[in-house]
Amino acid sequence: HCDARHVIGIRDRQGAFAEKIALPIDGAIEVPDAISDELAVLLEPLAAALRITTQVPIGADDRVLVVGAGRLGILVAQVLGRLTRRLDVLVRSPGRRASFSGQPVTCVEVPVGRYDVVVECSGNQAGFQVACRHVRPRGTLVLKSTYAGRLDIDASPLVVDEITVVGSRCGDLRAAIDWLSNADIDLSHLTFETFSLEDHAAAFEAARRPAPYKVLFAPN
């Protein structure tokens, strides 16, 4: 949260589409050999999912809803499923249901009732509206997505129902490494597609589809 922060490819620093790039050494974190390169690319979004646990207390009997079954929503559900026995995930795509197979979650197409905690991971207006409708009075709404456009917000229900709104962004990469190293989370069912650098056009086209969890480049 430094006012003068620089972020590679995002804020005041060029991205990594170059043969060489200079990075500060204190920004490098060693990944243990026990974590494969494929799973290592998930450390940043996993850390973002774990960030919620440091911001919002969630008990075993708290009713929790995750809105959005994309890449981040899957990881958030995996993390929060270790904390509560009452976790629902809003899943509209039949293909996405397979991503939650064997996980301690209930996939719903239409949420029923209100929840103690709602985590908005869709990043769109429709998902935000669903999240607002289904958080209980004096409950907590966690905004986990960054939004490409502007949101139309009816602030009155948030005030009248005394909703706590929590912005949640990045997390601790070392905590994510511990989770993967200790097998506290199972990501083996997630699908990857790997391309050479020469096939970069096909890789970006694949990234537009919802099927692969991650599209990877294998530069060697």
mmCIF file with all atom_site columns, C-alpha atoms in Angstrom:
data_model
loop_
_atom_site.group_PDB
_atom_site.id
_atom_site.type_symbol
_atom_site.label_atom_id
_atom_site.label_alt_id
_atom_site.label_comp_id
_atom_site.label_asym_id
_atom_site.label_entity_id
_atom_site.label_seq_id
_atom_site.pdbx_PDB_ins_code
_atom_site.Cartn_x
_atom_site.Cartn_y
_atom_site.Cartn_z
_atom_site.occupancy
_atom_site.B_iso_or_equiv
_atom_site.pdbx_formal_charge
_atom_site.auth_seq_id
_atom_site.auth_comp_id
_atom_site.auth_asym_id
_atom_site.auth_atom_id
_atom_site.pdbx_PDB_model_num
ATOM 1   C CA . HIS A 1 1   ? 0.000   0.000   0.000   1.00 0.00 ? 1   HIS A CA 1
ATOM 2   C CA . CYS A 1 2   ? 2.976   2.319   -0.490  1.00 0.00 ? 2   CYS A CA 1
ATOM 3   C CA . ASP A 1 3   ? 1.927   5.568   -2.187  1.00 0.00 ? 3   ASP A CA 1
ATOM 4   C CA . ALA A 1 4   ? 5.014   5.365   -4.395  1.00 0.00 ? 4   ALA A CA 1
ATOM 5   C CA . ARG A 1 5   ? 4.778   1.668   -5.249  1.00 0.00 ? 5   ARG A CA 1
ATOM 6   C CA . HIS A 1 6   ? 5.824   0.327   -8.643  1.00 0.00 ? 6   HIS A CA 1
ATOM 7   C CA . VAL A 1 7   ? 4.201   -2.780  -10.104 1.00 0.00 ? 7   VAL A CA 1
ATOM 8   C CA . ILE A 1 8   ? 5.701   -4.599  -13.065 1.00 0.00 ? 8   ILE A CA 1
ATOM 9   C CA . GLY A 1 9   ? 3.411   -4.377  -16.060 1.00 0.00 ? 9   GLY A CA 1
ATOM 10  C CA . ILE A 1 10  ? 0.775   -2.460  -14.115 1.00 0.00 ? 10  ILE A CA 1
ATOM 11  C CA . ARG A 1 11  ? 2.103   0.708   -12.536 1.00 0.00 ? 11  ARG A CA 1
ATOM 12  C CA . ASP A 1 12  ? 5.168   2.737   -13.572 1.00 0.00 ? 12  ASP A CA 1
ATOM 13  C CA . ARG A 1 13  ? 7.120   -0.324  -14.770 1.00 0.00 ? 13  ARG A CA 1
ATOM 14  C CA . GLN A 1 14  ? 7.162   -2.034  -18.144 1.00 0.00 ? 14  GLN A CA 1
ATOM 15  C CA . GLY A 1 15  ? 5.891   -5.601  -18.296 1.00 0.00 ? 15  GLY A CA 1
ATOM 16  C CA . ALA A 1 16  ? 7.848   -8.792  -18.893 1.00 0.00 ? 16  ALA A CA 1
ATOM 17  C CA . PHE A 1 17  ? 7.411   -9.122  -22.668 1.00 0.00 ? 17  PHE A CA 1
ATOM 18  C CA . ALA A 1 18  ? 11.149  -8.777  -23.100 1.00 0.00 ? 18  ALA A CA 1
ATOM 19  C CA . GLU A 1 19  ? 14.177  -11.019 -23.323 1.00 0.00 ? 19  GLU A CA 1
ATOM 20  C CA . LYS A 1 20  ? 15.584  -9.589  -20.087 1.00 0.00 ? 20  LYS A CA 1
ATOM 21  C CA . ILE A 1 21  ? 14.047  -7.817  -17.128 1.00 0.00 ? 21  ILE A CA 1
ATOM 22  C CA . ALA A 1 22  ? 15.621  -6.392  -13.980 1.00 0.00 ? 22  ALA A CA 1
ATOM 23  C CA . LEU A 1 23  ? 13.999  -7.209  -10.637 1.00 0.00 ? 23  LEU A CA 1
ATOM 24  C CA . PRO A 1 24  ? 14.909  -6.263  -7.053  1.00 0.00 ? 24  PRO A CA 1
ATOM 25  C CA . ILE A 1 25  ? 16.435  -9.300  -5.371  1.00 0.00 ? 25  ILE A CA 1
ATOM 26  C CA . ASP A 1 26  ? 14.428  -8.770  -2.184  1.00 0.00 ? 26  ASP A CA 1
ATOM 27  C CA . GLY A 1 27  ? 11.290  -9.352  -4.235  1.00 0.00 ? 27  GLY A CA 1
ATOM 28  C CA . ALA A 1 28  ? 12.329  -12.913 -5.062  1.00 0.00 ? 28  ALA A CA 1
ATOM 29  C CA . ILE A 1 29  ? 10.973  -15.807 -2.987  1.00 0.00 ? 29  ILE A CA 1
ATOM 30  C CA . GLU A 1 30  ? 12.445  -19.294 -3.350  1.00 0.00 ? 30  GLU A CA 1
ATOM 31  C CA . VAL A 1 31  ? 9.954   -21.998 -4.267  1.00 0.00 ? 31  VAL A CA 1
ATOM 32  C CA . PRO A 1 32  ? 10.725  -25.456 -2.795  1.00 0.00 ? 32  PRO A CA 1
ATOM 33  C CA . ASP A 1 33  ? 11.436  -28.311 -5.181  1.00 0.00 ? 33  ASP A CA 1
ATOM 34  C CA . ALA A 1 34  ? 8.379   -30.105 -3.783  1.00 0.00 ? 34  ALA A CA 1
ATOM 35  C CA . ILE A 1 35  ? 6.154   -27.620 -5.634  1.00 0.00 ? 35  ILE A CA 1
ATOM 36  C CA . SER A 1 36  ? 6.088   -28.193 -9.380  1.00 0.00 ? 36  SER A CA 1
ATOM 37  C CA . ASP A 1 37  ? 6.510   -25.317 -11.806 1.00 0.00 ? 37  ASP A CA 1
ATOM 38  C CA . GLU A 1 38  ? 2.885   -25.759 -12.895 1.00 0.00 ? 38  GLU A CA 1
ATOM 39  C CA . LEU A 1 39  ? 1.566   -25.356 -9.355  1.00 0.00 ? 39  LEU A CA 1
ATOM 40  C CA . ALA A 1 40  ? 4.015   -22.561 -8.578  1.00 0.00 ? 40  ALA A CA 1
ATOM 41  C CA . VAL A 1 41  ? 2.165   -20.264 -10.989 1.00 0.00 ? 41  VAL A CA 1
ATOM 42  C CA . LEU A 1 42  ? -0.847  -20.570 -8.681  1.00 0.00 ? 42  LEU A CA 1
ATOM 43  C CA . LEU A 1 43  ? 0.965   -19.192 -5.641  1.00 0.00 ? 43  LEU A CA 1
ATOM 44  C CA . GLU A 1 44  ? -0.063  -15.579 -6.257  1.00 0.00 ? 44  GLU A CA 1
ATOM 45  C CA . PRO A 1 45  ? -3.828  -16.245 -6.599  1.00 0.00 ? 45  PRO A CA 1
ATOM 46  C CA . LEU A 1 46  ? -3.657  -18.747 -3.724  1.00 0.00 ? 46  LEU A CA 1
ATOM 47  C CA . ALA A 1 47  ? -2.033  -16.068 -1.564  1.00 0.00 ? 47  ALA A CA 1
ATOM 48  C CA . ALA A 1 48  ? -4.849  -13.707 -2.560  1.00 0.00 ? 48  ALA A CA 1
ATOM 49  C CA . ALA A 1 49  ? -7.398  -16.317 -1.450  1.00 0.00 ? 49  ALA A CA 1
ATOM 50  C CA . LEU A 1 50  ? -5.598  -16.813 1.867   1.00 0.00 ? 50  LEU A CA 1
ATOM 51  C CA . ARG A 1 51  ? -5.666  -13.055 2.439   1.00 0.00 ? 51  ARG A CA 1
ATOM 52  C CA . ILE A 1 52  ? -9.374  -13.316 3.266   1.00 0.00 ? 52  ILE A CA 1
ATOM 53  C CA . THR A 1 53  ? -8.589  -15.474 6.301   1.00 0.00 ? 53  THR A CA 1
ATOM 54  C CA . THR A 1 54  ? -6.471  -12.666 7.792   1.00 0.00 ? 54  THR A CA 1
ATOM 55  C CA . GLN A 1 55  ? -9.190  -10.047 7.266   1.00 0.00 ? 55  GLN A CA 1
ATOM 56  C CA . VAL A 1 56  ? -12.458 -11.788 8.137   1.00 0.00 ? 56  VAL A CA 1
ATOM 57  C CA . PRO A 1 57  ? -13.024 -14.273 10.978  1.00 0.00 ? 57  PRO A CA 1
ATOM 58  C CA . ILE A 1 58  ? -14.916 -17.295 9.639   1.00 0.00 ? 58  ILE A CA 1
ATOM 59  C CA . GLY A 1 59  ? -16.197 -19.989 11.972  1.00 0.00 ? 59  GLY A CA 1
ATOM 60  C CA . ALA A 1 60  ? -17.204 -23.566 11.278  1.00 0.00 ? 60  ALA A CA 1
ATOM 61  C CA . ASP A 1 61  ? -20.920 -22.731 11.430  1.00 0.00 ? 61  ASP A CA 1
ATOM 62  C CA . ASP A 1 62  ? -20.791 -19.489 9.450   1.00 0.00 ? 62  ASP A CA 1
ATOM 63  C CA . ARG A 1 63  ? -22.793 -19.569 6.250   1.00 0.00 ? 63  ARG A CA 1
ATOM 64  C CA . VAL A 1 64  ? -20.491 -18.456 3.405   1.00 0.00 ? 64  VAL A CA 1
ATOM 65  C CA . LEU A 1 65  ? -21.183 -17.834 -0.282  1.00 0.00 ? 65  LEU A CA 1
ATOM 66  C CA . VAL A 1 66  ? -18.551 -17.489 -3.018  1.00 0.00 ? 66  VAL A CA 1
ATOM 67  C CA . VAL A 1 67  ? -19.868 -15.690 -6.097  1.00 0.00 ? 67  VAL A CA 1
ATOM 68  C CA . GLY A 1 68  ? -17.914 -16.644 -9.199  1.00 0.00 ? 68  GLY A CA 1
ATOM 69  C CA . ALA A 1 69  ? -16.487 -20.032 -10.136 1.00 0.00 ? 69  ALA A CA 1
ATOM 70  C CA . GLY A 1 70  ? -13.496 -18.836 -12.129 1.00 0.00 ? 70  GLY A CA 1
ATOM 71  C CA . ARG A 1 71  ? -9.853  -19.305 -11.307 1.00 0.00 ? 71  ARG A CA 1
ATOM 72  C CA . LEU A 1 72  ? -9.887  -17.154 -8.183  1.00 0.00 ? 72  LEU A CA 1
ATOM 73  C CA . GLY A 1 73  ? -13.279 -18.415 -7.005  1.00 0.00 ? 73  GLY A CA 1
ATOM 74  C CA . ILE A 1 74  ? -12.052 -22.020 -7.093  1.00 0.00 ? 74  ILE A CA 1
ATOM 75  C CA . LEU A 1 75  ? -9.073  -21.182 -4.891  1.00 0.00 ? 75  LEU A CA 1
ATOM 76  C CA . VAL A 1 76  ? -11.159 -19.087 -2.489  1.00 0.00 ? 76  VAL A CA 1
ATOM 77  C CA . ALA A 1 77  ? -13.603 -21.979 -2.133  1.00 0.00 ? 77  ALA A CA 1
ATOM 78  C CA . GLN A 1 78  ? -10.766 -24.416 -1.448  1.00 0.00 ? 78  GLN A CA 1
ATOM 79  C CA . VAL A 1 79  ? -9.380  -22.189 1.298   1.00 0.00 ? 79  VAL A CA 1
ATOM 80  C CA . LEU A 1 80  ? -12.683 -21.275 2.958   1.00 0.00 ? 80  LEU A CA 1
ATOM 81  C CA . GLY A 1 81  ? -13.886 -24.878 2.728   1.00 0.00 ? 81  GLY A CA 1
ATOM 82  C CA . ARG A 1 82  ? -11.276 -25.663 5.379   1.00 0.00 ? 82  ARG A CA 1
ATOM 83  C CA . LEU A 1 83  ? -12.850 -23.149 7.743   1.00 0.00 ? 83  LEU A CA 1
ATOM 84  C CA . THR A 1 84  ? -16.612 -23.628 7.476   1.00 0.00 ? 84  THR A CA 1
ATOM 85  C CA . ARG A 1 85  ? -18.963 -26.564 7.006   1.00 0.00 ? 85  ARG A CA 1
ATOM 86  C CA . ARG A 1 86  ? -21.525 -24.351 5.277   1.00 0.00 ? 86  ARG A CA 1
ATOM 87  C CA . LEU A 1 87  ? -19.930 -23.129 2.063   1.00 0.00 ? 87  LEU A CA 1
ATOM 88  C CA . ASP A 1 88  ? -21.896 -22.538 -1.149  1.00 0.00 ? 88  ASP A CA 1
ATOM 89  C CA . VAL A 1 89  ? -20.392 -21.560 -4.499  1.00 0.00 ? 89  VAL A CA 1
ATOM 90  C CA . LEU A 1 90  ? -22.451 -19.905 -7.216  1.00 0.00 ? 90  LEU A CA 1
ATOM 91  C CA . VAL A 1 91  ? -21.742 -21.971 -10.351 1.00 0.00 ? 91  VAL A CA 1
ATOM 92  C CA . ARG A 1 92  ? -23.628 -21.185 -13.544 1.00 0.00 ? 92  ARG A CA 1
ATOM 93  C CA . SER A 1 93  ? -21.509 -23.240 -15.982 1.00 0.00 ? 93  SER A CA 1
ATOM 94  C CA . PRO A 1 94  ? -21.955 -27.052 -15.899 1.00 0.00 ? 94  PRO A CA 1
ATOM 95  C CA . GLY A 1 95  ? -18.337 -27.441 -16.925 1.00 0.00 ? 95  GLY A CA 1
ATOM 96  C CA . ARG A 1 96  ? -17.161 -25.596 -13.847 1.00 0.00 ? 96  ARG A CA 1
ATOM 97  C CA . ARG A 1 97  ? -18.884 -27.997 -11.463 1.00 0.00 ? 97  ARG A CA 1
ATOM 98  C CA . ALA A 1 98  ? -16.176 -30.560 -12.094 1.00 0.00 ? 98  ALA A CA 1
ATOM 99  C CA . SER A 1 99  ? -13.655 -28.162 -10.583 1.00 0.00 ? 99  SER A CA 1
ATOM 100 C CA . PHE A 1 100 ? -15.342 -28.618 -7.186  1.00 0.00 ? 100 PHE A CA 1
ATOM 101 C CA . SER A 1 101 ? -15.613 -32.410 -7.306  1.00 0.00 ? 101 SER A CA 1
ATOM 102 C CA . GLY A 1 102 ? -14.604 -33.897 -3.971  1.00 0.00 ? 102 GLY A CA 1
ATOM 103 C CA . GLN A 1 103 ? -14.354 -30.473 -2.319  1.00 0.00 ? 103 GLN A CA 1
ATOM 104 C CA . PRO A 1 104 ? -16.232 -29.510 0.881   1.00 0.00 ? 104 PRO A CA 1
ATOM 105 C CA . VAL A 1 105 ? -18.552 -27.132 -0.972  1.00 0.00 ? 105 VAL A CA 1
ATOM 106 C CA . THR A 1 106 ? -22.104 -27.081 -2.342  1.00 0.00 ? 106 THR A CA 1
ATOM 107 C CA . CYS A 1 107 ? -22.521 -25.789 -5.894  1.00 0.00 ? 107 CYS A CA 1
ATOM 108 C CA . VAL A 1 108 ? -25.672 -23.723 -6.375  1.00 0.00 ? 108 VAL A CA 1
ATOM 109 C CA . GLU A 1 109 ? -27.138 -22.051 -9.446  1.00 0.00 ? 109 GLU A CA 1
ATOM 110 C CA . VAL A 1 110 ? -29.389 -19.788 -7.368  1.00 0.00 ? 110 VAL A CA 1
ATOM 111 C CA . PRO A 1 111 ? -28.380 -18.873 -3.792  1.00 0.00 ? 111 PRO A CA 1
ATOM 112 C CA . VAL A 1 112 ? -31.106 -19.313 -1.187  1.00 0.00 ? 112 VAL A CA 1
ATOM 113 C CA . GLY A 1 113 ? -31.400 -16.981 1.779   1.00 0.00 ? 113 GLY A CA 1
ATOM 114 C CA . ARG A 1 114 ? -28.686 -14.799 3.180   1.00 0.00 ? 114 ARG A CA 1
ATOM 115 C CA . TYR A 1 115 ? -25.152 -15.526 4.283   1.00 0.00 ? 115 TYR A CA 1
ATOM 116 C CA . ASP A 1 116 ? -22.875 -14.389 7.090   1.00 0.00 ? 116 ASP A CA 1
ATOM 117 C CA . VAL A 1 117 ? -20.040 -13.800 4.609   1.00 0.00 ? 117 VAL A CA 1
ATOM 118 C CA . VAL A 1 118 ? -20.257 -13.331 0.840   1.00 0.00 ? 118 VAL A CA 1
ATOM 119 C CA . VAL A 1 119 ? -17.076 -13.261 -1.245  1.00 0.00 ? 119 VAL A CA 1
ATOM 120 C CA . GLU A 1 120 ? -17.489 -11.628 -4.655  1.00 0.00 ? 120 GLU A CA 1
ATOM 121 C CA . CYS A 1 121 ? -15.055 -13.169 -7.166  1.00 0.00 ? 121 CYS A CA 1
ATOM 122 C CA . SER A 1 122 ? -16.897 -12.643 -10.454 1.00 0.00 ? 122 SER A CA 1
ATOM 123 C CA . GLY A 1 123 ? -15.552 -9.190  -11.216 1.00 0.00 ? 123 GLY A CA 1
ATOM 124 C CA . ASN A 1 124 ? -18.744 -8.083  -12.956 1.00 0.00 ? 124 ASN A CA 1
ATOM 125 C CA . GLN A 1 125 ? -21.867 -6.075  -12.201 1.00 0.00 ? 125 GLN A CA 1
ATOM 126 C CA . ALA A 1 126 ? -24.216 -9.069  -12.109 1.00 0.00 ? 126 ALA A CA 1
ATOM 127 C CA . GLY A 1 127 ? -22.052 -10.927 -9.613  1.00 0.00 ? 127 GLY A CA 1
ATOM 128 C CA . PHE A 1 128 ? -21.759 -7.862  -7.422  1.00 0.00 ? 128 PHE A CA 1
ATOM 129 C CA . GLN A 1 129 ? -25.539 -7.465  -7.323  1.00 0.00 ? 129 GLN A CA 1
ATOM 130 C CA . VAL A 1 130 ? -25.996 -11.126 -6.371  1.00 0.00 ? 130 VAL A CA 1
ATOM 131 C CA . ALA A 1 131 ? -23.450 -10.715 -3.597  1.00 0.00 ? 131 ALA A CA 1
ATOM 132 C CA . CYS A 1 132 ? -25.214 -7.646  -2.215  1.00 0.00 ? 132 CYS A CA 1
ATOM 133 C CA . ARG A 1 133 ? -28.614 -9.364  -2.233  1.00 0.00 ? 133 ARG A CA 1
ATOM 134 C CA . HIS A 1 134 ? -27.426 -12.386 -0.323  1.00 0.00 ? 134 HIS A CA 1
ATOM 135 C CA . VAL A 1 135 ? -25.369 -10.935 2.515   1.00 0.00 ? 135 VAL A CA 1
ATOM 136 C CA . ARG A 1 136 ? -27.347 -10.876 5.751   1.00 0.00 ? 136 ARG A CA 1
ATOM 137 C CA . PRO A 1 137 ? -27.917 -7.764  7.845   1.00 0.00 ? 137 PRO A CA 1
ATOM 138 C CA . ARG A 1 138 ? -24.702 -6.970  9.731   1.00 0.00 ? 138 ARG A CA 1
ATOM 139 C CA . GLY A 1 139 ? -22.910 -9.527  7.579   1.00 0.00 ? 139 GLY A CA 1
ATOM 140 C CA . THR A 1 140 ? -19.661 -9.101  5.648   1.00 0.00 ? 140 THR A CA 1
ATOM 141 C CA . LEU A 1 141 ? -19.221 -8.549  1.930   1.00 0.00 ? 141 LEU A CA 1
ATOM 142 C CA . VAL A 1 142 ? -15.694 -9.285  0.669   1.00 0.00 ? 142 VAL A CA 1
ATOM 143 C CA . LEU A 1 143 ? -14.771 -7.745  -2.697  1.00 0.00 ? 143 LEU A CA 1
ATOM 144 C CA . LYS A 1 144 ? -12.064 -10.034 -4.041  1.00 0.00 ? 144 LYS A CA 1
ATOM 145 C CA . SER A 1 145 ? -12.145 -8.932  -7.686  1.00 0.00 ? 145 SER A CA 1
ATOM 146 C CA . THR A 1 146 ? -10.712 -5.892  -9.369  1.00 0.00 ? 146 THR A CA 1
ATOM 147 C CA . TYR A 1 147 ? -13.302 -4.488  -11.761 1.00 0.00 ? 147 TYR A CA 1
ATOM 148 C CA . ALA A 1 148 ? -12.522 -3.497  -15.335 1.00 0.00 ? 148 ALA A CA 1
ATOM 149 C CA . GLY A 1 149 ? -15.365 -0.964  -15.445 1.00 0.00 ? 149 GLY A CA 1
ATOM 150 C CA . ARG A 1 150 ? -17.450 1.035   -13.016 1.00 0.00 ? 150 ARG A CA 1
ATOM 151 C CA . LEU A 1 151 ? -20.040 -0.496  -10.710 1.00 0.00 ? 151 LEU A CA 1
ATOM 152 C CA . ASP A 1 152 ? -23.550 0.835   -10.210 1.00 0.00 ? 152 ASP A CA 1
ATOM 153 C CA . ILE A 1 153 ? -23.965 0.666   -6.436  1.00 0.00 ? 153 ILE A CA 1
ATOM 154 C CA . ASP A 1 154 ? -27.132 1.179   -4.431  1.00 0.00 ? 154 ASP A CA 1
ATOM 155 C CA . ALA A 1 155 ? -25.482 2.126   -1.156  1.00 0.00 ? 155 ALA A CA 1
ATOM 156 C CA . SER A 1 156 ? -28.698 2.427   0.877   1.00 0.00 ? 156 SER A CA 1
ATOM 157 C CA . PRO A 1 157 ? -29.109 -1.321  1.639   1.00 0.00 ? 157 PRO A CA 1
ATOM 158 C CA . LEU A 1 158 ? -25.463 -1.478  2.710   1.00 0.00 ? 158 LEU A CA 1
ATOM 159 C CA . VAL A 1 159 ? -26.099 1.340   5.167   1.00 0.00 ? 159 VAL A CA 1
ATOM 160 C CA . VAL A 1 160 ? -29.517 0.192   6.387   1.00 0.00 ? 160 VAL A CA 1
ATOM 161 C CA . ASP A 1 161 ? -28.347 -3.410  6.901   1.00 0.00 ? 161 ASP A CA 1
ATOM 162 C CA . GLU A 1 162 ? -25.024 -2.251  8.377   1.00 0.00 ? 162 GLU A CA 1
ATOM 163 C CA . ILE A 1 163 ? -22.976 -4.381  5.996   1.00 0.00 ? 163 ILE A CA 1
ATOM 164 C CA . THR A 1 164 ? -19.225 -4.535  6.500   1.00 0.00 ? 164 THR A CA 1
ATOM 165 C CA . VAL A 1 165 ? -17.541 -4.169  3.097   1.00 0.00 ? 165 VAL A CA 1
ATOM 166 C CA . VAL A 1 166 ? -13.979 -5.485  2.917   1.00 0.00 ? 166 VAL A CA 1
ATOM 167 C CA . GLY A 1 167 ? -11.641 -4.865  0.007   1.00 0.00 ? 167 GLY A CA 1
ATOM 168 C CA . SER A 1 168 ? -9.264  -7.800  -0.355  1.00 0.00 ? 168 SER A CA 1
ATOM 169 C CA . ARG A 1 169 ? -6.332  -7.938  -2.714  1.00 0.00 ? 169 ARG A CA 1
ATOM 170 C CA . CYS A 1 170 ? -2.891  -9.579  -2.516  1.00 0.00 ? 170 CYS A CA 1
ATOM 171 C CA . GLY A 1 171 ? -1.677  -11.997 0.124   1.00 0.00 ? 171 GLY A CA 1
ATOM 172 C CA . ASP A 1 172 ? 1.394   -13.572 1.703   1.00 0.00 ? 172 ASP A CA 1
ATOM 173 C CA . LEU A 1 173 ? 3.252   -15.721 -0.851  1.00 0.00 ? 173 LEU A CA 1
ATOM 174 C CA . ARG A 1 174 ? 5.126   -17.563 1.889   1.00 0.00 ? 174 ARG A CA 1
ATOM 175 C CA . ALA A 1 175 ? 1.830   -18.650 3.430   1.00 0.00 ? 175 ALA A CA 1
ATOM 176 C CA . ALA A 1 176 ? 0.736   -19.956 0.027   1.00 0.00 ? 176 ALA A CA 1
ATOM 177 C CA . ILE A 1 177 ? 4.001   -21.884 -0.291  1.00 0.00 ? 177 ILE A CA 1
ATOM 178 C CA . ASP A 1 178 ? 3.369   -23.472 3.113   1.00 0.00 ? 178 ASP A CA 1
ATOM 179 C CA . TRP A 1 179 ? -0.143  -24.515 2.081   1.00 0.00 ? 179 TRP A CA 1
ATOM 180 C CA . LEU A 1 180 ? 1.052   -26.175 -1.105  1.00 0.00 ? 180 LEU A CA 1
ATOM 181 C CA . SER A 1 181 ? 4.127   -27.731 0.529   1.00 0.00 ? 181 SER A CA 1
ATOM 182 C CA . ASN A 1 182 ? 2.027   -29.257 3.318   1.00 0.00 ? 182 ASN A CA 1
ATOM 183 C CA . ALA A 1 183 ? -0.702  -30.429 0.926   1.00 0.00 ? 183 ALA A CA 1
ATOM 184 C CA . ASP A 1 184 ? -3.261  -28.323 2.789   1.00 0.00 ? 184 ASP A CA 1
ATOM 185 C CA . ILE A 1 185 ? -4.955  -27.711 -0.530  1.00 0.00 ? 185 ILE A CA 1
ATOM 186 C CA . ASP A 1 186 ? -5.516  -30.001 -3.518  1.00 0.00 ? 186 ASP A CA 1
ATOM 187 C CA . LEU A 1 187 ? -5.027  -28.442 -6.934  1.00 0.00 ? 187 LEU A CA 1
ATOM 188 C CA . SER A 1 188 ? -4.320  -31.665 -8.826  1.00 0.00 ? 188 SER A CA 1
ATOM 189 C CA . HIS A 1 189 ? -7.701  -31.580 -10.585 1.00 0.00 ? 189 HIS A CA 1
ATOM 190 C CA . LEU A 1 190 ? -7.063  -28.226 -12.247 1.00 0.00 ? 190 LEU A CA 1
ATOM 191 C CA . THR A 1 191 ? -6.270  -28.240 -15.963 1.00 0.00 ? 191 THR A CA 1
ATOM 192 C CA . PHE A 1 192 ? -3.337  -26.559 -17.665 1.00 0.00 ? 192 PHE A CA 1
ATOM 193 C CA . GLU A 1 193 ? -2.380  -25.980 -21.277 1.00 0.00 ? 193 GLU A CA 1
ATOM 194 C CA . THR A 1 194 ? 1.279   -25.468 -22.128 1.00 0.00 ? 194 THR A CA 1
ATOM 195 C CA . PHE A 1 195 ? 2.636   -23.758 -25.244 1.00 0.00 ? 195 PHE A CA 1
ATOM 196 C CA . SER A 1 196 ? 6.025   -22.887 -26.661 1.00 0.00 ? 196 SER A CA 1
ATOM 197 C CA . LEU A 1 197 ? 6.895   -19.243 -27.154 1.00 0.00 ? 197 LEU A CA 1
ATOM 198 C CA . GLU A 1 198 ? 6.563   -19.737 -30.899 1.00 0.00 ? 198 GLU A CA 1
ATOM 199 C CA . ASP A 1 199 ? 2.910   -20.681 -30.380 1.00 0.00 ? 199 ASP A CA 1
ATOM 200 C CA . HIS A 1 200 ? 2.136   -17.508 -28.460 1.00 0.00 ? 200 HIS A CA 1
ATOM 201 C CA . ALA A 1 201 ? -0.881  -16.609 -30.623 1.00 0.00 ? 201 ALA A CA 1
ATOM 202 C CA . ALA A 1 202 ? -2.527  -19.973 -29.904 1.00 0.00 ? 202 ALA A CA 1
ATOM 203 C CA . ALA A 1 203 ? -1.724  -19.560 -26.219 1.00 0.00 ? 203 ALA A CA 1
ATOM 204 C CA . PHE A 1 204 ? -3.519  -16.233 -25.969 1.00 0.00 ? 204 PHE A CA 1
ATOM 205 C CA . GLU A 1 205 ? -6.491  -17.656 -27.845 1.00 0.00 ? 205 GLU A CA 1
ATOM 206 C CA . ALA A 1 206 ? -6.643  -20.570 -25.382 1.00 0.00 ? 206 ALA A CA 1
ATOM 207 C CA . ALA A 1 207 ? -6.568  -18.108 -22.488 1.00 0.00 ? 207 ALA A CA 1
ATOM 208 C CA . ARG A 1 208 ? -9.830  -16.620 -23.740 1.00 0.00 ? 208 ARG A CA 1
ATOM 209 C CA . ARG A 1 209 ? -11.624 -19.911 -23.154 1.00 0.00 ? 209 ARG A CA 1
ATOM 210 C CA . PRO A 1 210 ? -12.938 -20.931 -19.722 1.00 0.00 ? 210 PRO A CA 1
ATOM 211 C CA . ALA A 1 211 ? -11.731 -24.536 -19.973 1.00 0.00 ? 211 ALA A CA 1
ATOM 212 C CA . PRO A 1 212 ? -8.037  -24.417 -18.963 1.00 0.00 ? 212 PRO A CA 1
ATOM 213 C CA . TYR A 1 213 ? -7.333  -23.158 -15.490 1.00 0.00 ? 213 TYR A CA 1
ATOM 214 C CA . LYS A 1 214 ? -4.018  -21.680 -16.556 1.00 0.00 ? 214 LYS A CA 1
ATOM 215 C CA . VAL A 1 215 ? -2.222  -21.245 -19.862 1.00 0.00 ? 215 VAL A CA 1
ATOM 216 C CA . LEU A 1 216 ? 1.527   -21.656 -19.499 1.00 0.00 ? 216 LEU A CA 1
ATOM 217 C CA . PHE A 1 217 ? 4.581   -20.962 -21.613 1.00 0.00 ? 217 PHE A CA 1
ATOM 218 C CA . ALA A 1 218 ? 7.454   -23.449 -21.612 1.00 0.00 ? 218 ALA A CA 1
ATOM 219 C CA . PRO A 1 219 ? 10.326  -21.287 -22.936 1.00 0.00 ? 219 PRO A CA 1
ATOM 220 C CA . ASN A 1 220 ? 12.725  -24.223 -23.144 1.00 0.00 ? 220 ASN A CA 1
#
